[in-house]
mmCIF file with all atom_site columns, C-alpha atoms in Angstrom:
data_model
loop_
_atom_site.group_PDB
_atom_site.id
_atom_site.type_symbol
_atom_site.label_atom_id
_atom_site.label_alt_id
_atom_site.label_comp_id
_atom_site.label_asym_id
_atom_site.label_entity_id
_atom_site.label_seq_id
_atom_site.pdbx_PDB_ins_code
_atom_site.Cartn_x
_atom_site.Cartn_y
_atom_site.Cartn_z
_atom_site.occupancy
_atom_site.B_iso_or_equiv
_atom_site.pdbx_formal_charge
_atom_site.auth_seq_id
_atom_site.auth_comp_id
_atom_site.auth_asym_id
_atom_site.auth_atom_id
_atom_site.pdbx_PDB_model_num
ATOM 1   C CA . MET N 1 1   ? -21.279 -6.282  -1.541  1.00 0.00 ? 59  MET N CA 1
ATOM 2   C CA . ASN N 1 2   ? -18.241 -3.986  -1.482  1.00 0.00 ? 60  ASN N CA 1
ATOM 3   C CA . ARG N 1 3   ? -14.650 -5.140  -1.802  1.00 0.00 ? 61  ARG N CA 1
ATOM 4   C CA . GLU N 1 4   ? -12.815 -4.000  1.317   1.00 0.00 ? 62  GLU N CA 1
ATOM 5   C CA . ILE N 1 5   ? -9.189  -2.949  0.869   1.00 0.00 ? 63  ILE N CA 1
ATOM 6   C CA . ILE N 1 6   ? -6.772  -1.930  3.621   1.00 0.00 ? 64  ILE N CA 1
ATOM 7   C CA . ILE N 1 7   ? -4.281  0.816   2.824   1.00 0.00 ? 65  ILE N CA 1
ATOM 8   C CA . GLY N 1 8   ? -1.333  1.201   5.167   1.00 0.00 ? 66  GLY N CA 1
ATOM 9   C CA . ILE N 1 9   ? 0.923   4.215   4.774   1.00 0.00 ? 67  ILE N CA 1
ATOM 10  C CA . SER N 1 10  ? 4.155   3.674   6.699   1.00 0.00 ? 68  SER N CA 1
ATOM 11  C CA . GLY N 1 11  ? 7.055   5.992   7.408   1.00 0.00 ? 69  GLY N CA 1
ATOM 12  C CA . ALA N 1 12  ? 9.113   5.844   4.226   1.00 0.00 ? 70  ALA N CA 1
ATOM 13  C CA . SER N 1 13  ? 9.536   8.444   1.546   1.00 0.00 ? 71  SER N CA 1
ATOM 14  C CA . GLY N 1 14  ? 6.871   8.006   -1.106  1.00 0.00 ? 72  GLY N CA 1
ATOM 15  C CA . VAL N 1 15  ? 3.649   8.598   0.843   1.00 0.00 ? 73  VAL N CA 1
ATOM 16  C CA . GLN N 1 16  ? 2.265   9.855   -2.476  1.00 0.00 ? 74  GLN N CA 1
ATOM 17  C CA . TYR N 1 17  ? 1.799   6.219   -3.521  1.00 0.00 ? 75  TYR N CA 1
ATOM 18  C CA . GLY N 1 18  ? -0.614  5.491   -0.685  1.00 0.00 ? 76  GLY N CA 1
ATOM 19  C CA . ILE N 1 19  ? -2.441  8.770   -1.266  1.00 0.00 ? 77  ILE N CA 1
ATOM 20  C CA . ARG N 1 20  ? -2.874  8.013   -4.988  1.00 0.00 ? 78  ARG N CA 1
ATOM 21  C CA . LEU N 1 21  ? -4.267  4.581   -4.145  1.00 0.00 ? 79  LEU N CA 1
ATOM 22  C CA . LEU N 1 22  ? -6.848  6.205   -1.869  1.00 0.00 ? 80  LEU N CA 1
ATOM 23  C CA . GLU N 1 23  ? -7.762  8.683   -4.601  1.00 0.00 ? 81  GLU N CA 1
ATOM 24  C CA . ALA N 1 24  ? -8.185  5.921   -7.165  1.00 0.00 ? 82  ALA N CA 1
ATOM 25  C CA . LEU N 1 25  ? -10.162 3.616   -4.874  1.00 0.00 ? 83  LEU N CA 1
ATOM 26  C CA . ARG N 1 26  ? -12.418 6.431   -3.670  1.00 0.00 ? 84  ARG N CA 1
ATOM 27  C CA . SER N 1 27  ? -13.801 6.794   -7.199  1.00 0.00 ? 85  SER N CA 1
ATOM 28  C CA . MET N 1 28  ? -14.780 3.096   -7.375  1.00 0.00 ? 86  MET N CA 1
ATOM 29  C CA . LYS N 1 29  ? -18.333 2.428   -6.251  1.00 0.00 ? 87  LYS N CA 1
ATOM 30  C CA . ASP N 1 30  ? -17.756 -1.187  -5.193  1.00 0.00 ? 88  ASP N CA 1
ATOM 31  C CA . VAL N 1 31  ? -14.652 -0.579  -3.044  1.00 0.00 ? 89  VAL N CA 1
ATOM 32  C CA . GLU N 1 32  ? -14.523 0.332   0.633   1.00 0.00 ? 90  GLU N CA 1
ATOM 33  C CA . THR N 1 33  ? -11.196 1.446   2.115   1.00 0.00 ? 91  THR N CA 1
ATOM 34  C CA . HIS N 1 34  ? -9.684  1.032   5.560   1.00 0.00 ? 92  HIS N CA 1
ATOM 35  C CA . LEU N 1 35  ? -6.753  3.386   6.221   1.00 0.00 ? 93  LEU N CA 1
ATOM 36  C CA . VAL N 1 36  ? -3.934  3.251   8.751   1.00 0.00 ? 94  VAL N CA 1
ATOM 37  C CA . VAL N 1 37  ? -1.224  5.932   8.726   1.00 0.00 ? 95  VAL N CA 1
ATOM 38  C CA . SER N 1 38  ? 1.852   5.565   10.924  1.00 0.00 ? 96  SER N CA 1
ATOM 39  C CA . GLY N 1 39  ? 3.149   8.474   12.980  1.00 0.00 ? 97  GLY N CA 1
ATOM 40  C CA . SER N 1 40  ? 6.212   8.826   10.754  1.00 0.00 ? 98  SER N CA 1
ATOM 41  C CA . ALA N 1 41  ? 4.011   8.773   7.652   1.00 0.00 ? 99  ALA N CA 1
ATOM 42  C CA . LYS N 1 42  ? 1.981   11.671  9.051   1.00 0.00 ? 100 LYS N CA 1
ATOM 43  C CA . GLN N 1 43  ? 5.198   13.690  9.272   1.00 0.00 ? 101 GLN N CA 1
ATOM 44  C CA . LEU N 1 44  ? 6.171   12.708  5.729   1.00 0.00 ? 102 LEU N CA 1
ATOM 45  C CA . ILE N 1 45  ? 2.747   13.717  4.393   1.00 0.00 ? 103 ILE N CA 1
ATOM 46  C CA . ARG N 1 46  ? 3.466   17.207  5.734   1.00 0.00 ? 104 ARG N CA 1
ATOM 47  C CA . ILE N 1 47  ? 7.031   17.230  4.369   1.00 0.00 ? 105 ILE N CA 1
ATOM 48  C CA . GLU N 1 48  ? 6.574   15.571  0.952   1.00 0.00 ? 106 GLU N CA 1
ATOM 49  C CA . THR N 1 49  ? 3.110   16.668  -0.166  1.00 0.00 ? 107 THR N CA 1
ATOM 50  C CA . ASP N 1 50  ? 0.692   19.565  -0.249  1.00 0.00 ? 108 ASP N CA 1
ATOM 51  C CA . PHE N 1 51  ? -1.889  17.421  1.567   1.00 0.00 ? 109 PHE N CA 1
ATOM 52  C CA . SER N 1 52  ? -2.765  17.722  5.229   1.00 0.00 ? 110 SER N CA 1
ATOM 53  C CA . ILE N 1 53  ? -3.367  14.549  7.202   1.00 0.00 ? 111 ILE N CA 1
ATOM 54  C CA . ASN N 1 54  ? -7.046  15.593  7.328   1.00 0.00 ? 112 ASN N CA 1
ATOM 55  C CA . ASP N 1 55  ? -7.136  15.728  3.516   1.00 0.00 ? 113 ASP N CA 1
ATOM 56  C CA . VAL N 1 56  ? -5.779  12.183  3.383   1.00 0.00 ? 114 VAL N CA 1
ATOM 57  C CA . VAL N 1 57  ? -8.090  10.640  5.983   1.00 0.00 ? 115 VAL N CA 1
ATOM 58  C CA . LYS N 1 58  ? -11.131 12.153  4.232   1.00 0.00 ? 116 LYS N CA 1
ATOM 59  C CA . MET N 1 59  ? -10.336 9.947   1.222   1.00 0.00 ? 117 MET N CA 1
ATOM 60  C CA . ALA N 1 60  ? -10.901 6.742   3.201   1.00 0.00 ? 118 ALA N CA 1
ATOM 61  C CA . ASP N 1 61  ? -14.145 5.114   4.309   1.00 0.00 ? 119 ASP N CA 1
ATOM 62  C CA . HIS N 1 62  ? -12.671 3.967   7.639   1.00 0.00 ? 120 HIS N CA 1
ATOM 63  C CA . VAL N 1 63  ? -9.610  5.332   9.450   1.00 0.00 ? 121 VAL N CA 1
ATOM 64  C CA . TYR N 1 64  ? -7.788  3.812   12.413  1.00 0.00 ? 122 TYR N CA 1
ATOM 65  C CA . SER N 1 65  ? -4.920  4.836   14.638  1.00 0.00 ? 123 SER N CA 1
ATOM 66  C CA . ASP N 1 66  ? -1.785  2.744   14.180  1.00 0.00 ? 124 ASP N CA 1
ATOM 67  C CA . ASP N 1 67  ? -2.067  1.637   17.821  1.00 0.00 ? 125 ASP N CA 1
ATOM 68  C CA . ASP N 1 68  ? -5.769  0.662   17.674  1.00 0.00 ? 126 ASP N CA 1
ATOM 69  C CA . PHE N 1 69  ? -5.744  -3.102  18.059  1.00 0.00 ? 127 PHE N CA 1
ATOM 70  C CA . THR N 1 70  ? -9.546  -3.109  18.496  1.00 0.00 ? 128 THR N CA 1
ATOM 71  C CA . ALA N 1 71  ? -10.008 -2.071  14.848  1.00 0.00 ? 129 ALA N CA 1
ATOM 72  C CA . PRO N 1 72  ? -11.946 -4.630  12.785  1.00 0.00 ? 130 PRO N CA 1
ATOM 73  C CA . ILE N 1 73  ? -8.954  -5.126  10.455  1.00 0.00 ? 131 ILE N CA 1
ATOM 74  C CA . ALA N 1 74  ? -6.935  -6.492  13.413  1.00 0.00 ? 132 ALA N CA 1
ATOM 75  C CA . SER N 1 75  ? -9.080  -9.630  13.334  1.00 0.00 ? 133 SER N CA 1
ATOM 76  C CA . GLY N 1 76  ? -9.179  -12.419 10.796  1.00 0.00 ? 134 GLY N CA 1
ATOM 77  C CA . SER N 1 77  ? -12.929 -12.683 11.268  1.00 0.00 ? 135 SER N CA 1
ATOM 78  C CA . HIS N 1 78  ? -13.320 -9.323  9.496   1.00 0.00 ? 136 HIS N CA 1
ATOM 79  C CA . ARG N 1 79  ? -13.160 -10.137 5.796   1.00 0.00 ? 137 ARG N CA 1
ATOM 80  C CA . THR N 1 80  ? -11.180 -7.988  3.405   1.00 0.00 ? 138 THR N CA 1
ATOM 81  C CA . GLU N 1 81  ? -9.809  -8.535  -0.093  1.00 0.00 ? 139 GLU N CA 1
ATOM 82  C CA . GLY N 1 82  ? -6.352  -7.684  1.132   1.00 0.00 ? 140 GLY N CA 1
ATOM 83  C CA . MET N 1 83  ? -3.937  -4.929  1.989   1.00 0.00 ? 141 MET N CA 1
ATOM 84  C CA . ILE N 1 84  ? -1.473  -2.622  0.293   1.00 0.00 ? 142 ILE N CA 1
ATOM 85  C CA . VAL N 1 85  ? 1.266   -0.979  2.345   1.00 0.00 ? 143 VAL N CA 1
ATOM 86  C CA . ALA N 1 86  ? 2.445   1.969   0.249   1.00 0.00 ? 144 ALA N CA 1
ATOM 87  C CA . PRO N 1 87  ? 5.072   2.934   0.958   1.00 0.00 ? 145 PRO N CA 1
ATOM 88  C CA . CYS N 1 88  ? 6.395   0.092   3.062   1.00 0.00 ? 146 CYS N CA 1
ATOM 89  C CA . SER N 1 89  ? 9.356   1.132   5.192   1.00 0.00 ? 147 SER N CA 1
ATOM 90  C CA . MET N 1 90  ? 12.091  -1.341  5.990   1.00 0.00 ? 148 MET N CA 1
ATOM 91  C CA . LYS N 1 91  ? 10.989  -1.164  9.643   1.00 0.00 ? 149 LYS N CA 1
ATOM 92  C CA . THR N 1 92  ? 7.447   -2.192  8.679   1.00 0.00 ? 150 THR N CA 1
ATOM 93  C CA . LEU N 1 93  ? 8.794   -4.899  6.365   1.00 0.00 ? 151 LEU N CA 1
ATOM 94  C CA . ALA N 1 94  ? 10.960  -6.269  9.206   1.00 0.00 ? 152 ALA N CA 1
ATOM 95  C CA . SER N 1 95  ? 8.014   -6.298  11.628  1.00 0.00 ? 153 SER N CA 1
ATOM 96  C CA . ILE N 1 96  ? 5.873   -8.211  9.136   1.00 0.00 ? 154 ILE N CA 1
ATOM 97  C CA . ALA N 1 97  ? 8.708   -10.593 8.252   1.00 0.00 ? 155 ALA N CA 1
ATOM 98  C CA . VAL N 1 98  ? 9.156   -11.696 11.866  1.00 0.00 ? 156 VAL N CA 1
ATOM 99  C CA . GLY N 1 99  ? 5.461   -11.631 12.806  1.00 0.00 ? 157 GLY N CA 1
ATOM 100 C CA . MET N 1 100 ? 5.880   -8.778  15.278  1.00 0.00 ? 158 MET N CA 1
ATOM 101 C CA . SER N 1 101 ? 2.428   -7.222  15.274  1.00 0.00 ? 159 SER N CA 1
ATOM 102 C CA . ASP N 1 102 ? 3.388   -4.155  17.280  1.00 0.00 ? 160 ASP N CA 1
ATOM 103 C CA . THR N 1 103 ? 1.382   -1.692  15.152  1.00 0.00 ? 161 THR N CA 1
ATOM 104 C CA . LEU N 1 104 ? -1.990  -1.939  13.462  1.00 0.00 ? 162 LEU N CA 1
ATOM 105 C CA . ILE N 1 105 ? -0.272  -1.861  10.073  1.00 0.00 ? 163 ILE N CA 1
ATOM 106 C CA . SER N 1 106 ? 1.869   -4.889  10.934  1.00 0.00 ? 164 SER N CA 1
ATOM 107 C CA . ARG N 1 107 ? -1.060  -6.649  12.660  1.00 0.00 ? 165 ARG N CA 1
ATOM 108 C CA . ALA N 1 108 ? -3.385  -6.154  9.662   1.00 0.00 ? 166 ALA N CA 1
ATOM 109 C CA . ALA N 1 109 ? -0.592  -7.444  7.403   1.00 0.00 ? 167 ALA N CA 1
ATOM 110 C CA . ASP N 1 110 ? -0.165  -10.471 9.674   1.00 0.00 ? 168 ASP N CA 1
ATOM 111 C CA . VAL N 1 111 ? -3.921  -11.109 9.462   1.00 0.00 ? 169 VAL N CA 1
ATOM 112 C CA . CYS N 1 112 ? -3.729  -11.028 5.661   1.00 0.00 ? 170 CYS N CA 1
ATOM 113 C CA . LEU N 1 113 ? -0.915  -13.571 5.683   1.00 0.00 ? 171 LEU N CA 1
ATOM 114 C CA . LYS N 1 114 ? -2.578  -15.949 8.137   1.00 0.00 ? 172 LYS N CA 1
ATOM 115 C CA . GLU N 1 115 ? -5.931  -15.715 6.346   1.00 0.00 ? 173 GLU N CA 1
ATOM 116 C CA . LYS N 1 116 ? -4.284  -16.191 2.904   1.00 0.00 ? 174 LYS N CA 1
ATOM 117 C CA . ARG N 1 117 ? -5.400  -12.774 1.666   1.00 0.00 ? 175 ARG N CA 1
ATOM 118 C CA . GLN N 1 118 ? -3.475  -10.558 -0.713  1.00 0.00 ? 176 GLN N CA 1
ATOM 119 C CA . LEU N 1 119 ? -0.727  -8.518  0.937   1.00 0.00 ? 177 LEU N CA 1
ATOM 120 C CA . ILE N 1 120 ? 1.191   -6.115  -1.277  1.00 0.00 ? 178 ILE N CA 1
ATOM 121 C CA . LEU N 1 121 ? 4.218   -4.357  0.183   1.00 0.00 ? 179 LEU N CA 1
ATOM 122 C CA . MET N 1 122 ? 5.434   -1.431  -1.914  1.00 0.00 ? 180 MET N CA 1
ATOM 123 C CA . THR N 1 123 ? 8.923   -1.259  -0.491  1.00 0.00 ? 181 THR N CA 1
ATOM 124 C CA . ARG N 1 124 ? 10.774  2.031   -0.656  1.00 0.00 ? 182 ARG N CA 1
ATOM 125 C CA . GLU N 1 125 ? 14.476  1.897   0.066   1.00 0.00 ? 183 GLU N CA 1
ATOM 126 C CA . THR N 1 126 ? 17.676  2.038   -1.915  1.00 0.00 ? 184 THR N CA 1
ATOM 127 C CA . PRO N 1 127 ? 20.239  0.625   -1.868  1.00 0.00 ? 185 PRO N CA 1
ATOM 128 C CA . LEU N 1 128 ? 19.167  -2.582  -0.178  1.00 0.00 ? 186 LEU N CA 1
ATOM 129 C CA . ASN N 1 129 ? 21.243  -4.499  2.321   1.00 0.00 ? 187 ASN N CA 1
ATOM 130 C CA . LEU N 1 130 ? 21.144  -8.247  2.875   1.00 0.00 ? 188 LEU N CA 1
ATOM 131 C CA . ILE N 1 131 ? 18.775  -7.896  5.851   1.00 0.00 ? 189 ILE N CA 1
ATOM 132 C CA . HIS N 1 132 ? 16.227  -6.080  3.645   1.00 0.00 ? 190 HIS N CA 1
ATOM 133 C CA . ILE N 1 133 ? 16.491  -8.771  0.971   1.00 0.00 ? 191 ILE N CA 1
ATOM 134 C CA . GLU N 1 134 ? 16.141  -11.586 3.513   1.00 0.00 ? 192 GLU N CA 1
ATOM 135 C CA . ASN N 1 135 ? 13.053  -9.880  4.991   1.00 0.00 ? 193 ASN N CA 1
ATOM 136 C CA . MET N 1 136 ? 11.573  -9.602  1.492   1.00 0.00 ? 194 MET N CA 1
ATOM 137 C CA . GLU N 1 137 ? 12.224  -13.300 0.981   1.00 0.00 ? 195 GLU N CA 1
ATOM 138 C CA . ARG N 1 138 ? 10.543  -14.134 4.301   1.00 0.00 ? 196 ARG N CA 1
ATOM 139 C CA . VAL N 1 139 ? 7.358   -12.210 3.522   1.00 0.00 ? 197 VAL N CA 1
ATOM 140 C CA . MET N 1 140 ? 7.217   -13.643 0.013   1.00 0.00 ? 198 MET N CA 1
ATOM 141 C CA . ARG N 1 141 ? 7.550   -17.182 1.364   1.00 0.00 ? 199 ARG N CA 1
ATOM 142 C CA . ALA N 1 142 ? 4.682   -16.350 3.719   1.00 0.00 ? 200 ALA N CA 1
ATOM 143 C CA . GLY N 1 143 ? 2.500   -15.270 0.790   1.00 0.00 ? 201 GLY N CA 1
ATOM 144 C CA . ALA N 1 144 ? 3.038   -11.523 0.372   1.00 0.00 ? 202 ALA N CA 1
ATOM 145 C CA . SER N 1 145 ? 3.866   -9.762  -2.879  1.00 0.00 ? 203 SER N CA 1
ATOM 146 C CA . VAL N 1 146 ? 6.814   -7.387  -2.749  1.00 0.00 ? 204 VAL N CA 1
ATOM 147 C CA . LEU N 1 147 ? 6.365   -4.496  -5.165  1.00 0.00 ? 205 LEU N CA 1
ATOM 148 C CA . PRO N 1 148 ? 9.444   -2.265  -5.042  1.00 0.00 ? 206 PRO N CA 1
ATOM 149 C CA . ALA N 1 149 ? 8.675   1.321   -5.999  1.00 0.00 ? 207 ALA N CA 1
ATOM 150 C CA . SER N 1 150 ? 10.485  0.910   -9.322  1.00 0.00 ? 208 SER N CA 1
ATOM 151 C CA . PRO N 1 151 ? 8.434   2.537   -12.068 1.00 0.00 ? 209 PRO N CA 1
ATOM 152 C CA . ALA N 1 152 ? 8.723   1.547   -15.705 1.00 0.00 ? 210 ALA N CA 1
ATOM 153 C CA . PHE N 1 153 ? 9.579   4.082   -18.357 1.00 0.00 ? 211 PHE N CA 1
ATOM 154 C CA . TYR N 1 154 ? 7.968   2.451   -21.400 1.00 0.00 ? 212 TYR N CA 1
ATOM 155 C CA . THR N 1 155 ? 4.949   4.618   -20.580 1.00 0.00 ? 213 THR N CA 1
ATOM 156 C CA . LYS N 1 156 ? 7.125   7.680   -21.290 1.00 0.00 ? 214 LYS N CA 1
ATOM 157 C CA . PRO N 1 157 ? 6.190   9.489   -18.081 1.00 0.00 ? 215 PRO N CA 1
ATOM 158 C CA . LYS N 1 158 ? 6.064   13.254  -18.417 1.00 0.00 ? 216 LYS N CA 1
ATOM 159 C CA . THR N 1 159 ? 5.331   14.114  -14.798 1.00 0.00 ? 217 THR N CA 1
ATOM 160 C CA . LEU N 1 160 ? 5.860   12.807  -11.303 1.00 0.00 ? 218 LEU N CA 1
ATOM 161 C CA . ASP N 1 161 ? 2.125   11.992  -11.296 1.00 0.00 ? 219 ASP N CA 1
ATOM 162 C CA . ASP N 1 162 ? 2.679   9.621   -14.236 1.00 0.00 ? 220 ASP N CA 1
ATOM 163 C CA . ILE N 1 163 ? 5.269   7.706   -12.189 1.00 0.00 ? 221 ILE N CA 1
ATOM 164 C CA . ILE N 1 164 ? 3.050   7.634   -9.092  1.00 0.00 ? 222 ILE N CA 1
ATOM 165 C CA . ASN N 1 165 ? 0.097   6.454   -11.194 1.00 0.00 ? 223 ASN N CA 1
ATOM 166 C CA . PHE N 1 166 ? 2.148   3.614   -12.662 1.00 0.00 ? 224 PHE N CA 1
ATOM 167 C CA . MET N 1 167 ? 3.137   2.249   -9.249  1.00 0.00 ? 225 MET N CA 1
ATOM 168 C CA . ALA N 1 168 ? -0.348  2.675   -7.780  1.00 0.00 ? 226 ALA N CA 1
ATOM 169 C CA . GLY N 1 169 ? -1.766  0.921   -10.832 1.00 0.00 ? 227 GLY N CA 1
ATOM 170 C CA . ARG N 1 170 ? 0.634   -1.999  -10.478 1.00 0.00 ? 228 ARG N CA 1
ATOM 171 C CA . ALA N 1 171 ? -0.499  -2.440  -6.853  1.00 0.00 ? 229 ALA N CA 1
ATOM 172 C CA . LEU N 1 172 ? -4.145  -2.465  -7.971  1.00 0.00 ? 230 LEU N CA 1
ATOM 173 C CA . ASP N 1 173 ? -3.244  -4.971  -10.703 1.00 0.00 ? 231 ASP N CA 1
ATOM 174 C CA . LEU N 1 174 ? -2.055  -7.395  -8.022  1.00 0.00 ? 232 LEU N CA 1
ATOM 175 C CA . LEU N 1 175 ? -5.462  -7.091  -6.329  1.00 0.00 ? 233 LEU N CA 1
ATOM 176 C CA . LYS N 1 176 ? -7.153  -7.592  -9.722  1.00 0.00 ? 234 LYS N CA 1
ATOM 177 C CA . ILE N 1 177 ? -8.871  -4.192  -9.495  1.00 0.00 ? 235 ILE N CA 1
ATOM 178 C CA . GLU N 1 178 ? -9.600  -2.591  -12.865 1.00 0.00 ? 236 GLU N CA 1
ATOM 179 C CA . HIS N 1 179 ? -8.282  0.938   -13.293 1.00 0.00 ? 237 HIS N CA 1
ATOM 180 C CA . ASN N 1 180 ? -6.949  3.343   -15.889 1.00 0.00 ? 238 ASN N CA 1
ATOM 181 C CA . LEU N 1 181 ? -4.002  4.803   -13.978 1.00 0.00 ? 239 LEU N CA 1
ATOM 182 C CA . TYR N 1 182 ? -1.377  3.971   -16.591 1.00 0.00 ? 240 TYR N CA 1
ATOM 183 C CA . ARG N 1 183 ? -0.971  2.807   -20.177 1.00 0.00 ? 241 ARG N CA 1
ATOM 184 C CA . ARG N 1 184 ? -0.123  -0.885  -20.323 1.00 0.00 ? 242 ARG N CA 1
ATOM 185 C CA . TRP N 1 185 ? 2.691   -2.353  -22.381 1.00 0.00 ? 243 TRP N CA 1
ATOM 186 C CA . ARG N 1 186 ? 2.038   -1.930  -26.113 1.00 0.00 ? 244 ARG N CA 1
ATOM 187 C CA . GLU N 1 187 ? -1.272  -0.097  -25.592 1.00 0.00 ? 245 GLU N CA 1
#
């Protein structure tokens, strides 16, 4: 039986993180991915990367529109291992923090919280204001993991890909998915 993972790519700079997660998960035989890309994220894919939106959706096993509330991942009866939102915009974080399921990304995140499944939010904003921090606290109290896009440098990254791999790997670590995206401390 495959492990089903939801990847949400929301409208914050850093869409490369979500794309790298799809690339890594695509190579794993026992993982099935469900992808939701927000409208703003589609624009950022065009602006920040050399990928087309078609290139990105081809990496996923299942793809849904961000306004498709009939998607299986909108229901708690559809079992998944959990969800990674990478990057997670402050708008998406706020929606999740207050339980406002107005998009499929925020609804799938809400399902993960209510069903006690892993929810990893790779937040991408700096500097933070008090509202951002309070929203992070709210989602953490509800059971989510907040994973700010803050790469480590003990790996001595040489390229932007090294930094992206580190953050994608840390997200997979939280889901307990084995990978070789980065060199661990003291390896």
